[in-house]
Short mmCIF file of C-alpha atoms and ligand atoms in Angstrom, two decimals:
data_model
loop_
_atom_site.label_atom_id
_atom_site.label_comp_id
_atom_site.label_asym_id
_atom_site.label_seq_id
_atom_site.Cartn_x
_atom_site.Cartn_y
_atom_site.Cartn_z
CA UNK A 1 -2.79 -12.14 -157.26
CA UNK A 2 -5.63 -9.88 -157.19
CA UNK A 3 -7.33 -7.07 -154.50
CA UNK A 4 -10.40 -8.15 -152.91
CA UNK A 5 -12.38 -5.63 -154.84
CA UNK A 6 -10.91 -7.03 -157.83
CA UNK A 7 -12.26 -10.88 -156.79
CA UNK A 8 -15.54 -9.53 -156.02
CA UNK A 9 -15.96 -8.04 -159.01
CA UNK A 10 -14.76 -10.97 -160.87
CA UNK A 11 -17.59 -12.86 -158.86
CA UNK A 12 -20.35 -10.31 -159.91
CA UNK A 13 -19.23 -10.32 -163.73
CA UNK A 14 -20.27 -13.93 -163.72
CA UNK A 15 -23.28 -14.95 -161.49
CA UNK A 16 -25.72 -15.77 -163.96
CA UNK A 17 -29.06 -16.07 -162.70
CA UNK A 18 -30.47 -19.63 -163.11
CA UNK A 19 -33.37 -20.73 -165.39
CA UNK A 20 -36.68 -20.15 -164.17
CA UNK A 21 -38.65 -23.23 -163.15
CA UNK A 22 -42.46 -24.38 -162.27
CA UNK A 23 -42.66 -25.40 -158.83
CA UNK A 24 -45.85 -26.66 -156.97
CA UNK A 25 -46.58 -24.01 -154.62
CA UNK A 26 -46.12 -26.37 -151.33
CA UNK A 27 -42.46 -26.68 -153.00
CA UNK A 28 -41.32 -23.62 -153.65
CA UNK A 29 -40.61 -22.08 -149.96
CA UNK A 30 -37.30 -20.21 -150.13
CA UNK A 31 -36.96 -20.00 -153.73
CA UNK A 32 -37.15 -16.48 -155.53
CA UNK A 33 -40.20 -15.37 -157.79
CA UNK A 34 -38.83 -15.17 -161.43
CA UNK A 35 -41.92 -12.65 -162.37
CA UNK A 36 -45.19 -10.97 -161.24
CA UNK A 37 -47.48 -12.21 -159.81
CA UNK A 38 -51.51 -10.85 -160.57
CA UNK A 39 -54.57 -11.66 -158.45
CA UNK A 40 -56.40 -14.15 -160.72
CA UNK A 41 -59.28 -13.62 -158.48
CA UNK A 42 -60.88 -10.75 -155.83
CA UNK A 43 -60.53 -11.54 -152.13
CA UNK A 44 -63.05 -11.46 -151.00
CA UNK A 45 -64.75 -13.22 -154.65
CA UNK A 46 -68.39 -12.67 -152.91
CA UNK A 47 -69.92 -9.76 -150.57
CA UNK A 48 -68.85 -11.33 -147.39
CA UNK A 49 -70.22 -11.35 -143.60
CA UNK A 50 -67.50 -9.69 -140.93
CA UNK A 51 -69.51 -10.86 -137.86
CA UNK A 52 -72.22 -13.48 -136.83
CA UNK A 53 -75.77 -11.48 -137.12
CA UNK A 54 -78.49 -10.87 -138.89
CA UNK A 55 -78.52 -9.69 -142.87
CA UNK A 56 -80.82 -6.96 -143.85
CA UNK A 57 -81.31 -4.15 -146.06
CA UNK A 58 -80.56 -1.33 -144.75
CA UNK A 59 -83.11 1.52 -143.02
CA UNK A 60 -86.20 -0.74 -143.59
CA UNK A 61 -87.83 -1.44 -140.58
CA UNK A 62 -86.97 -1.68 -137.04
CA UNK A 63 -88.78 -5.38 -136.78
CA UNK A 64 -87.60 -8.55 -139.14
CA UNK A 65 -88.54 -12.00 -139.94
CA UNK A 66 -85.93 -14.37 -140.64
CA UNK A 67 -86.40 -16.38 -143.45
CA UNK A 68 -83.40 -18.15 -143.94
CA UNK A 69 -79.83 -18.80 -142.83
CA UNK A 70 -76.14 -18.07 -144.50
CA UNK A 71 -73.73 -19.75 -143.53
CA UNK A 72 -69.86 -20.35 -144.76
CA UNK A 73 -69.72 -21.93 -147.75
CA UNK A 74 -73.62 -21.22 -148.07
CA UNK A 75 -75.06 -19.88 -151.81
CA UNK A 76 -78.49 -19.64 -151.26
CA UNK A 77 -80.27 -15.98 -152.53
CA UNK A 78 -82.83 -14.37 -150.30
CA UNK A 79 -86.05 -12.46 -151.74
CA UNK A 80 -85.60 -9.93 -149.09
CA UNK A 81 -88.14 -7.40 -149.95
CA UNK A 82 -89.72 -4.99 -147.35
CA UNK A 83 -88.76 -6.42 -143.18
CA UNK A 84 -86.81 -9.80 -144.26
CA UNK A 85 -83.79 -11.05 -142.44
CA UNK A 86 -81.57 -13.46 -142.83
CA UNK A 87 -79.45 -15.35 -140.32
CA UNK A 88 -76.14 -14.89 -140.97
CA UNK A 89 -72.25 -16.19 -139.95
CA UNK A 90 -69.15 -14.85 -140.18
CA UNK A 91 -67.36 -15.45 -143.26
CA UNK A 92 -70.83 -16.26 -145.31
CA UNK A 93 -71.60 -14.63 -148.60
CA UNK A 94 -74.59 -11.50 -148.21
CA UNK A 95 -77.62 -12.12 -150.39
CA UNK A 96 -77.68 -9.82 -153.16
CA UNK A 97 -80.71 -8.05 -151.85
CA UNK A 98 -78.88 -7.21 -148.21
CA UNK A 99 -76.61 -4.41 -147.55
CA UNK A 100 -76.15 -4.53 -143.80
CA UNK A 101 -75.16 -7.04 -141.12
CA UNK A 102 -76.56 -6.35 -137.82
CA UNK A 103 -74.21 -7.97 -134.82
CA UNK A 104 -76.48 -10.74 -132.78
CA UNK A 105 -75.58 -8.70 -129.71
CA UNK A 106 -77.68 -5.80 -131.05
CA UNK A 107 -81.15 -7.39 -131.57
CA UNK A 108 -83.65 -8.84 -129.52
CA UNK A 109 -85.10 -12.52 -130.79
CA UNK A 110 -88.67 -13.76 -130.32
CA UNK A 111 -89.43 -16.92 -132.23
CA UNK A 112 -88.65 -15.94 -136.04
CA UNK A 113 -88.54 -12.15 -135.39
CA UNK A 114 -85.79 -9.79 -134.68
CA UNK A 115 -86.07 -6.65 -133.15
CA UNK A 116 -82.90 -4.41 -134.07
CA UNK A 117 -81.66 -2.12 -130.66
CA UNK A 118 -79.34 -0.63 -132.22
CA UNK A 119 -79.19 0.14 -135.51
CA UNK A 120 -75.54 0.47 -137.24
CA UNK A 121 -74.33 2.39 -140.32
CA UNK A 122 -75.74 1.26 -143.59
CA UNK A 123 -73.19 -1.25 -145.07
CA UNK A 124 -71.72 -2.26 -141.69
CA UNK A 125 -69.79 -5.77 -140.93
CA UNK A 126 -70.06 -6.61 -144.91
CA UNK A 127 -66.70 -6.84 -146.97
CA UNK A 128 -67.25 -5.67 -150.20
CA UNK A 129 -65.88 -7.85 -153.45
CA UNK A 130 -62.13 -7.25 -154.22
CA UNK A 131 -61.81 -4.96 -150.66
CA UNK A 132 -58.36 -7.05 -149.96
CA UNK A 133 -57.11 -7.13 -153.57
CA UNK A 134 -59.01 -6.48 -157.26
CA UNK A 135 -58.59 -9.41 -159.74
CA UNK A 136 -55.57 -8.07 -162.06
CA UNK A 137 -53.73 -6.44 -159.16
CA UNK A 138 -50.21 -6.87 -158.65
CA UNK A 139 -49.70 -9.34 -155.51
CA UNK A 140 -45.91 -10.31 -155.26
CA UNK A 141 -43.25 -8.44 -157.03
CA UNK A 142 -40.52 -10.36 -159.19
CA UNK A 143 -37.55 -11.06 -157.38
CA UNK A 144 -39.84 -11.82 -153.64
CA UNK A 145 -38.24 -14.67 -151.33
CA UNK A 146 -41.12 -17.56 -150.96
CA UNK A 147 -41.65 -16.94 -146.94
CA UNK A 148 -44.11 -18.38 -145.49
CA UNK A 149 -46.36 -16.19 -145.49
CA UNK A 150 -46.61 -15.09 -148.97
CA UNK A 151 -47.17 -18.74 -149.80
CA UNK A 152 -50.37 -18.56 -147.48
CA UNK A 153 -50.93 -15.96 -149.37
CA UNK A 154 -50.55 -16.70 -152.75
CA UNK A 155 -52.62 -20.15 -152.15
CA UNK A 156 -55.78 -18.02 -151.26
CA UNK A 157 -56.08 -17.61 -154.83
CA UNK A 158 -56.27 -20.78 -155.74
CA UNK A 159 -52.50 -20.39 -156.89
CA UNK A 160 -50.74 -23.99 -157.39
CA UNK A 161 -47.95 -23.17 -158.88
CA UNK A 162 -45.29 -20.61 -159.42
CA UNK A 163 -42.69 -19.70 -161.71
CA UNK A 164 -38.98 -19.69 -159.54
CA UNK A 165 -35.51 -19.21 -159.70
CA UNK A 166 -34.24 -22.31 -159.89
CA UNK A 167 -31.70 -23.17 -157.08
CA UNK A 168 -28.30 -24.63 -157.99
CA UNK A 169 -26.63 -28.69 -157.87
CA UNK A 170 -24.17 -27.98 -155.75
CA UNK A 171 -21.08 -30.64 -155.92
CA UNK A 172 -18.67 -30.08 -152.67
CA UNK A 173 -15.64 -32.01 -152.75
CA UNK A 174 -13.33 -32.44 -149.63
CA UNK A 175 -9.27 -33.02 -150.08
CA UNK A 176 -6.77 -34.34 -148.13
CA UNK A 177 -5.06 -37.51 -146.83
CA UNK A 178 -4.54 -36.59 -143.16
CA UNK A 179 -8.63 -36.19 -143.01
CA UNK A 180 -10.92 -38.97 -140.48
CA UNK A 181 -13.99 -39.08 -140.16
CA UNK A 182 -15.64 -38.59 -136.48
CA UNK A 183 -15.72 -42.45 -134.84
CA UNK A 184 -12.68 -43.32 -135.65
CA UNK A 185 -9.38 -42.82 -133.30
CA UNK A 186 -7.07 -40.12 -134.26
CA UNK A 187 -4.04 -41.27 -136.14
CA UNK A 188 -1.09 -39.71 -135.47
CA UNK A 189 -0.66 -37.03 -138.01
CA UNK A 190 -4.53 -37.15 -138.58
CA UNK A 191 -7.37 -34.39 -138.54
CA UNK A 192 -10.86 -34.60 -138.29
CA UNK A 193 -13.10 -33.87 -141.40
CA UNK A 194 -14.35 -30.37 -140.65
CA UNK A 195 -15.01 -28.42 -143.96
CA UNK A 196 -17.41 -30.97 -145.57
CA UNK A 197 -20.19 -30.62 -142.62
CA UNK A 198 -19.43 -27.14 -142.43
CA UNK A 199 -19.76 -25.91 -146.21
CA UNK A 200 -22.58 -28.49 -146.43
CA UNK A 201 -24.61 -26.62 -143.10
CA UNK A 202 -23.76 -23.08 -144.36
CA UNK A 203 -25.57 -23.64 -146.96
CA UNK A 204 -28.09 -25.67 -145.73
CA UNK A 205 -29.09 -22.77 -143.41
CA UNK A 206 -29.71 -20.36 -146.06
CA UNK A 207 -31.88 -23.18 -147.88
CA UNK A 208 -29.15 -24.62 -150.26
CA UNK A 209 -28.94 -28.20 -150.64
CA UNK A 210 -25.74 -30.26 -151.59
CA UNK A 211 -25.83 -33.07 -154.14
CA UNK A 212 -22.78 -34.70 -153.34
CA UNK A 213 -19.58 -34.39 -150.82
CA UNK A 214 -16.58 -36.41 -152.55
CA UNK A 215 -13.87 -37.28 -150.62
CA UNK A 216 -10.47 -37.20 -151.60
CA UNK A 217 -7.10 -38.11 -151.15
CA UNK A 218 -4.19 -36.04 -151.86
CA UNK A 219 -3.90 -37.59 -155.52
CA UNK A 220 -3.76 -36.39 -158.57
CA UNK A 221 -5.70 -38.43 -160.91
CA UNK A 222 -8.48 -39.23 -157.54
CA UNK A 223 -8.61 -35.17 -158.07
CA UNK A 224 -9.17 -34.87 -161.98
CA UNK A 225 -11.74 -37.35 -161.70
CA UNK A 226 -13.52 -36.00 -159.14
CA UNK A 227 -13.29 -32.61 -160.81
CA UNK A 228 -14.63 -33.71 -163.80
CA UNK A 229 -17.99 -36.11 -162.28
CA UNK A 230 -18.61 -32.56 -160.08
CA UNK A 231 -18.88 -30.33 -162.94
CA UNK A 232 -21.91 -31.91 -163.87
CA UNK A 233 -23.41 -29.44 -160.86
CA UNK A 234 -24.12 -25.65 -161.10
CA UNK A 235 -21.28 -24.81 -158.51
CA UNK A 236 -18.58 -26.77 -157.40
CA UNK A 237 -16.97 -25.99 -154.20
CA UNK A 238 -13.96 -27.76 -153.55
CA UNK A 239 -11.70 -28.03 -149.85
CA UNK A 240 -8.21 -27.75 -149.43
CA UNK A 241 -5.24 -28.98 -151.73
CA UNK A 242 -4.93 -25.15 -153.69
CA UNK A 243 -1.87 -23.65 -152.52
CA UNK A 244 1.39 -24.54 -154.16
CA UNK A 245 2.74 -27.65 -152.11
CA UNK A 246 3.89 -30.99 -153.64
CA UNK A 247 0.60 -32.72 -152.64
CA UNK A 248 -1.62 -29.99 -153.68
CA UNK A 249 -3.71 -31.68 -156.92
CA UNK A 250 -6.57 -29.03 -156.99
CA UNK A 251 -4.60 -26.66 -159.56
CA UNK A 252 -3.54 -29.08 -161.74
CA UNK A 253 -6.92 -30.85 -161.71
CA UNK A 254 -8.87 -28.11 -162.62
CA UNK A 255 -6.56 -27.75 -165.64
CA UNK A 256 -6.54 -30.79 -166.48
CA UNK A 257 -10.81 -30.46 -166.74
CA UNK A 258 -9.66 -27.35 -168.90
CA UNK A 259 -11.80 -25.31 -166.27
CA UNK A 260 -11.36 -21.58 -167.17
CA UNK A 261 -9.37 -19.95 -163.93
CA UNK A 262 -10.63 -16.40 -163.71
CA UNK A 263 -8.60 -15.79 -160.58
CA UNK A 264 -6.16 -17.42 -158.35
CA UNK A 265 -4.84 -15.90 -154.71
CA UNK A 266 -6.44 -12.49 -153.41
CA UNK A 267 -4.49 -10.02 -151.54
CA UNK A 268 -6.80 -10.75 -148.21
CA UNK A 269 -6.05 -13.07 -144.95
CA UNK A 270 -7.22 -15.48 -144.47
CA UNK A 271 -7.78 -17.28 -147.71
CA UNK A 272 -4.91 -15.77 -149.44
CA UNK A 273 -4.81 -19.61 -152.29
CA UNK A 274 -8.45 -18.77 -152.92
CA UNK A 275 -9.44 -19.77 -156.37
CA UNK A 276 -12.14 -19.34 -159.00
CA UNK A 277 -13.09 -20.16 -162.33
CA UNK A 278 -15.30 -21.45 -164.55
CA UNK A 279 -16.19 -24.24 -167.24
CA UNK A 280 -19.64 -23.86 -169.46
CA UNK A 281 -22.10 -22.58 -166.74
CA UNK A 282 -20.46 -24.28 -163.84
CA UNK A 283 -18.75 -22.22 -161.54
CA UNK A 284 -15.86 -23.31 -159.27
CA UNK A 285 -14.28 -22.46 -156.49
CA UNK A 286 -11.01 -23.83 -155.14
CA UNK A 287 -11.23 -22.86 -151.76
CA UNK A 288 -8.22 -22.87 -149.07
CA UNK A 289 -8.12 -25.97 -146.62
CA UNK A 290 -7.55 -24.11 -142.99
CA UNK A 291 -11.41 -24.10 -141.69
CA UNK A 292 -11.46 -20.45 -141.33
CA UNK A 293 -9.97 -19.32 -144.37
CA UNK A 294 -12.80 -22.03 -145.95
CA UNK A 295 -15.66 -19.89 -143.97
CA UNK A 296 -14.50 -17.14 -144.93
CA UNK A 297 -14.74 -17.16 -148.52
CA UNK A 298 -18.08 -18.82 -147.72
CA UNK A 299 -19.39 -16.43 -146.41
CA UNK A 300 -17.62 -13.42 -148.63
CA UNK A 301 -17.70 -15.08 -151.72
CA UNK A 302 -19.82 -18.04 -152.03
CA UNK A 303 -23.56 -17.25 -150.65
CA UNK A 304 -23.20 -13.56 -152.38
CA UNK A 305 -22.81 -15.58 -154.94
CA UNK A 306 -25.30 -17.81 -154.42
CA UNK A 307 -28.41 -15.44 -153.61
CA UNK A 308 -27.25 -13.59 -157.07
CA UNK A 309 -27.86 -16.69 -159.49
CA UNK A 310 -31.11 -17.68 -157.37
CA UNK A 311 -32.47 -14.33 -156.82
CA UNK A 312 -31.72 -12.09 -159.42
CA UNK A 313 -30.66 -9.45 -156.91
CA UNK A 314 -27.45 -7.60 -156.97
CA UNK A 315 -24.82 -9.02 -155.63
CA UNK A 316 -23.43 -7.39 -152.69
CA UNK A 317 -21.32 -8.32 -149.58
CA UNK A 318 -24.43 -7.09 -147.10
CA UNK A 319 -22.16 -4.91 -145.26
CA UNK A 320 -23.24 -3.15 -141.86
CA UNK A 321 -21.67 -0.45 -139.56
CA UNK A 322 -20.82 -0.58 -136.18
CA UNK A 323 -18.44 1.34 -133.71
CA UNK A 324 -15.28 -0.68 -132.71
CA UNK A 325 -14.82 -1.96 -129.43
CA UNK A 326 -11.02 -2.39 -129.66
CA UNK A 327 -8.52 -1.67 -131.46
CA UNK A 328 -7.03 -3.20 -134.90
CA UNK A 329 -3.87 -3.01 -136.97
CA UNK A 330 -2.73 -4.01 -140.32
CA UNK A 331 0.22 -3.31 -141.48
CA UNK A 332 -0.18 -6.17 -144.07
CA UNK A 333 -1.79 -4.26 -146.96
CA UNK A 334 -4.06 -7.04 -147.56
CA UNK A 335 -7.88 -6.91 -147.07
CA UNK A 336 -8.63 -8.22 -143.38
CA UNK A 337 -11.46 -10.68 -142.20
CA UNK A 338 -11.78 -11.20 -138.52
CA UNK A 339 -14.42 -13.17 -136.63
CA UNK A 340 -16.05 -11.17 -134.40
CA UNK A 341 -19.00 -10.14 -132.34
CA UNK A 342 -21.43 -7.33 -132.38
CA UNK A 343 -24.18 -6.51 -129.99
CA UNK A 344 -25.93 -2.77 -129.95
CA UNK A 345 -23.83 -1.43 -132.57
CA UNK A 346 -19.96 -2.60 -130.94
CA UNK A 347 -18.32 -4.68 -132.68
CA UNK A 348 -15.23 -6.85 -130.62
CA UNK A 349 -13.03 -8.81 -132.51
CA UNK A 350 -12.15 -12.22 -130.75
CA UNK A 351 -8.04 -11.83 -130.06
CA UNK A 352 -7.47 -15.19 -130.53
CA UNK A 353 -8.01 -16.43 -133.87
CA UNK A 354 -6.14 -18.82 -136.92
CA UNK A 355 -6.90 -19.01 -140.04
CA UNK A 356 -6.35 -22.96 -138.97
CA UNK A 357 -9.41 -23.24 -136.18
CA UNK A 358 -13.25 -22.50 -136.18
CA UNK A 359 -13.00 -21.60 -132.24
CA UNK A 360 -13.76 -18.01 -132.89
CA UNK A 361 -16.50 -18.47 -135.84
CA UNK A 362 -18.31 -20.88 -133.65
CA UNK A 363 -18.54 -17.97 -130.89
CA UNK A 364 -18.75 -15.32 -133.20
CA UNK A 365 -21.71 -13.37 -134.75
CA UNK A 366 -19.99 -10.67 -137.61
CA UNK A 367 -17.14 -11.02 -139.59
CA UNK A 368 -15.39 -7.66 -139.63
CA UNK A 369 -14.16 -6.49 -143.07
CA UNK A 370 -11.11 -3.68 -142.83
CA UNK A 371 -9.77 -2.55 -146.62
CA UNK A 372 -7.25 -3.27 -147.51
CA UNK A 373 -5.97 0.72 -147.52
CA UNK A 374 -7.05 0.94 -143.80
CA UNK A 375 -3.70 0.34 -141.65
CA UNK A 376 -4.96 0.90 -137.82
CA UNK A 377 -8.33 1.00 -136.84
CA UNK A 378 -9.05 2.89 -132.94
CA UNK A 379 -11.32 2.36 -129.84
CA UNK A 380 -14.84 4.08 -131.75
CA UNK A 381 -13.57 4.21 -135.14
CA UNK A 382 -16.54 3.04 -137.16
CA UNK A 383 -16.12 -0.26 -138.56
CA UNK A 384 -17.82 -2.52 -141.05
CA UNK A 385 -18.86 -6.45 -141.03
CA UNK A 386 -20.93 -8.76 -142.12
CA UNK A 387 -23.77 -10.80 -140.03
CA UNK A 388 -22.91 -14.53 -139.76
CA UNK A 389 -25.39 -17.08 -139.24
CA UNK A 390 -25.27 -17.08 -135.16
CA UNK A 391 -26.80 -13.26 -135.12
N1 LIG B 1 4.31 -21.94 -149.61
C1 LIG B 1 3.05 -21.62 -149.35
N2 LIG B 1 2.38 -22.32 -148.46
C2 LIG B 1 1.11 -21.98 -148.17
C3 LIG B 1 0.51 -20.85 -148.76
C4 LIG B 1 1.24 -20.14 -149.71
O1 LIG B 1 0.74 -19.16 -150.30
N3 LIG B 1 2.50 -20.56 -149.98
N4 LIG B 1 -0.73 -20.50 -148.37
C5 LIG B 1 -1.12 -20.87 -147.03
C6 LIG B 1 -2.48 -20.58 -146.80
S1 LIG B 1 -2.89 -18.96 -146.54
C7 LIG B 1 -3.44 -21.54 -146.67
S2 LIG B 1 -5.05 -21.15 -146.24
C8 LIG B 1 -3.17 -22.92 -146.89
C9 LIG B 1 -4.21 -23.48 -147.85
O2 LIG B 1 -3.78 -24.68 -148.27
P1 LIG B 1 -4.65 -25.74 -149.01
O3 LIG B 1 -5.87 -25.14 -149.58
O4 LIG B 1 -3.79 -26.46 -149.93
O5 LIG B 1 -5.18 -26.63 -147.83
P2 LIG B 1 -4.56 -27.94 -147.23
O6 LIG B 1 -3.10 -27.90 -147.31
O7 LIG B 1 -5.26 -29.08 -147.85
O8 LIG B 1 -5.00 -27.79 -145.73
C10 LIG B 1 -4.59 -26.72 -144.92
C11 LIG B 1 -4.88 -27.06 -143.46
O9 LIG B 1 -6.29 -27.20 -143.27
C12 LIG B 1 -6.60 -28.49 -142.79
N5 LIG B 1 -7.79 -28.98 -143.48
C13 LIG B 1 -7.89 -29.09 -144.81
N6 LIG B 1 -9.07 -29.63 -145.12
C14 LIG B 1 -9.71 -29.87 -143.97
C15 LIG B 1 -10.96 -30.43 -143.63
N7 LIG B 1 -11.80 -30.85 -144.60
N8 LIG B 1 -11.30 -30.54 -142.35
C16 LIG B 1 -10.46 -30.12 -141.38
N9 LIG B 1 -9.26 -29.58 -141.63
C17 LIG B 1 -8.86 -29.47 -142.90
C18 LIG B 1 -5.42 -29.34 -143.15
O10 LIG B 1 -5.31 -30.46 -142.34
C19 LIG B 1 -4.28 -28.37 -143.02
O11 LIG B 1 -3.87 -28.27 -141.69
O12 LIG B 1 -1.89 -23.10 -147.41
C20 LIG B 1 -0.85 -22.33 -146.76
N10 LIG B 1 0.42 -22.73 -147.26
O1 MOO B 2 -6.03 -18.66 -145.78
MO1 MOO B 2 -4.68 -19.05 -145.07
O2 MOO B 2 -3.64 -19.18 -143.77
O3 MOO B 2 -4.67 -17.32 -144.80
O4 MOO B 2 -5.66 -19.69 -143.85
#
């Protein structure tokens, strides 16, 4: 048995970062830049129009003649020597010879001729070359989440690709003989499936995709076999059947794959049978059937894990403070993880709660952490957790 802080270290000590990988840039939304990124180009590349008008140079003449028109996407040059104009639209590139865009509202038009009423500063409503960015500047830093965005972004370069993190195969297999699937009627002595959907839409949330859910039973050579097909897959994360009863094949089939255990059971409720290890590259985790010992070390274990080897970040448990609206006692020496919520800095843990039901995860918003040093915890005592997917 270990502390917490000894599993979470454990955990840091051996999320690798994945290998980079090219990814079309229309792909790569939520994956993590795996270096710097430089401005191949200026924005704006030409001198640029702000505002539909008139182009001139500046100071000449009160009176124009417009000999041409600029629009977007236009290249035509202008001889504008002595009281030329040229119409102009927004986003159009400046002739060379022009300096100054005069706003249509602002002149007076006769046939060809303009006559400027009010004349603005010299250089006004045109965008110089590189007055966003300079070719050769630094645009996105290594290590920047794909948002949105900064794809928008990065595609007004011209950018079609980008060098990622690449995100893991994740392999989830699901224990247990007394499991049904939803549509069918109960058994007697039967559960319905819960953990696959769940660890399969916690991760989906925070863009993670699973390869494969494996179901099965209470067996031990349906485990080793299933063991050994998932560890073809970055991460394995496998439900239920890791404590120490008869039927309980996850131990012994993890052996069996000669998978490296690095820890086994963690001084911390729920999720005291938690397990982890590792074969090659793969990582595993054996994680406790109840569903909210399972969420827990989701969300404690597995996605810190998880951003780590895709983002290159630190690992860390994301931990915020809030004031406790309640009370809380544990005289268990273990590490504590209670659903909970938190709104304008209180936090309330949910009274009722089992390591054996979602009820209070499915309401809750935080997951409160207490150390396991910390015996009694009062009304305003400050008190960490971490955000859950429903904040
Ligand atoms: N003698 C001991 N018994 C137990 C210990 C222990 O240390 N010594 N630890 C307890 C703790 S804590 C937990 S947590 C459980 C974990 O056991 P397993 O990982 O072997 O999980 P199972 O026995 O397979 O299932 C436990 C419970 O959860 C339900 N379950 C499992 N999988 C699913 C699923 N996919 N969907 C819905 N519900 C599921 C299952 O039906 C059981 O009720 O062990 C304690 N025992
Ligand atoms: O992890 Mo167990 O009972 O603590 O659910």
């Amino acid at each position: 048995m270990v502390s917490f802080n000894a599993a979470f270290t454990h955990i840091k000590l051996h999320a690798e970062d994945l290998s980079p990988i090219n990814l079309r840039l229309e792909s790569s939304l939520g994956y993590y830049l795996a270096e710097d990124v430089y401005a191949p180009i200026s924005i704006p590349s030409f001198r640029q129009s702000a505002m539909d008008g008139y182009a001139i140079k500046y100071g000449q003449a009160e009176v124009y003649e417009v000999v041409g028109e600029s629009k977007a996407g236009d290249f035509q040059e202008y001889e504008l020597a002595g009281n030329r104009a040229v119409r102009i639209l927004t986003g159009a590139r400046v002739p060379d010879l022009a300096d100054t865009v005069v706003i249509q509202e602002n002149i007076h038009k006769t046939g060809s001729e303009i006559r400027i009423q009010h004349m603005p500063k010299p250089f006004a409503n045109v965008r110089c070359i590189g007055e966003q960015v300079k070719a050769g500047e630094l645009i996105a830093r290594k290590g920047t989440k794909i948002q949105a965005m900064l794809l928008g972004f990065l595609a007004g370069f011209g950018i079609e690709e980008v060098l990622v993190i690449n995100k893991p195969k994740i392999a989830v297999i699901v224990t247990g003989n007394e499991l049904q699937a939803a549509g069918t009627s109960l058994r007697p002595g039967g559960v319905y499936e819960t953990n696959g959907i769940t660890i399969k839409t916690i991760l989906a949330e925070q863009g993670f995709q699973v390869e494969r859910v494996d179901y099965v039973k209470d067996e031990k050579s349906a485990t080793v076999l299933s063991i050994k097909k998932a560890l073809e897959a970055d991460v394995v994360l496998i439900s239920g059947g890791i404590s120490a009863g008869d039927y309980d094949f996850v131990k012994a089939g993890l052996e069996e794959n000669v998978v490296e255990e690095i820890f086994y059971q963690v001084n911390q409720k729920p999720a005291r049978p938690l397990w982890f290890g590792k074969k090659g590259k793969t990582l595993v985790f054996g994680l406790p059937g109840n569903p909210a010992a399972m969420a827990t070390c989701m969300q404690v274990y597995v996605l810190p894990l998880l951003r780590k080897i895709t983002s290159g970040a630190e690992i860390s448990l994301n931990l915020k403070r809030g004031i406790l609206d309640g009370e809380l006692r544990n005289p268990s020496g273990k590490a504590l993880f209670l659903a909970a919520n938190h709104h304008n800095g209180l936090v309330k843990v949910f009274e009722k709660q089992a390591c054996n039901v979602l009820g209070a995860f499915a309401q809750g918003n935080a997951l409160v952490f207490v150390d396991e040093s910390v015996s009694m915890l009062a009304y305003g005592d400050p008190v960490k957790y971490i955000p859950i997917s429903n904040s």
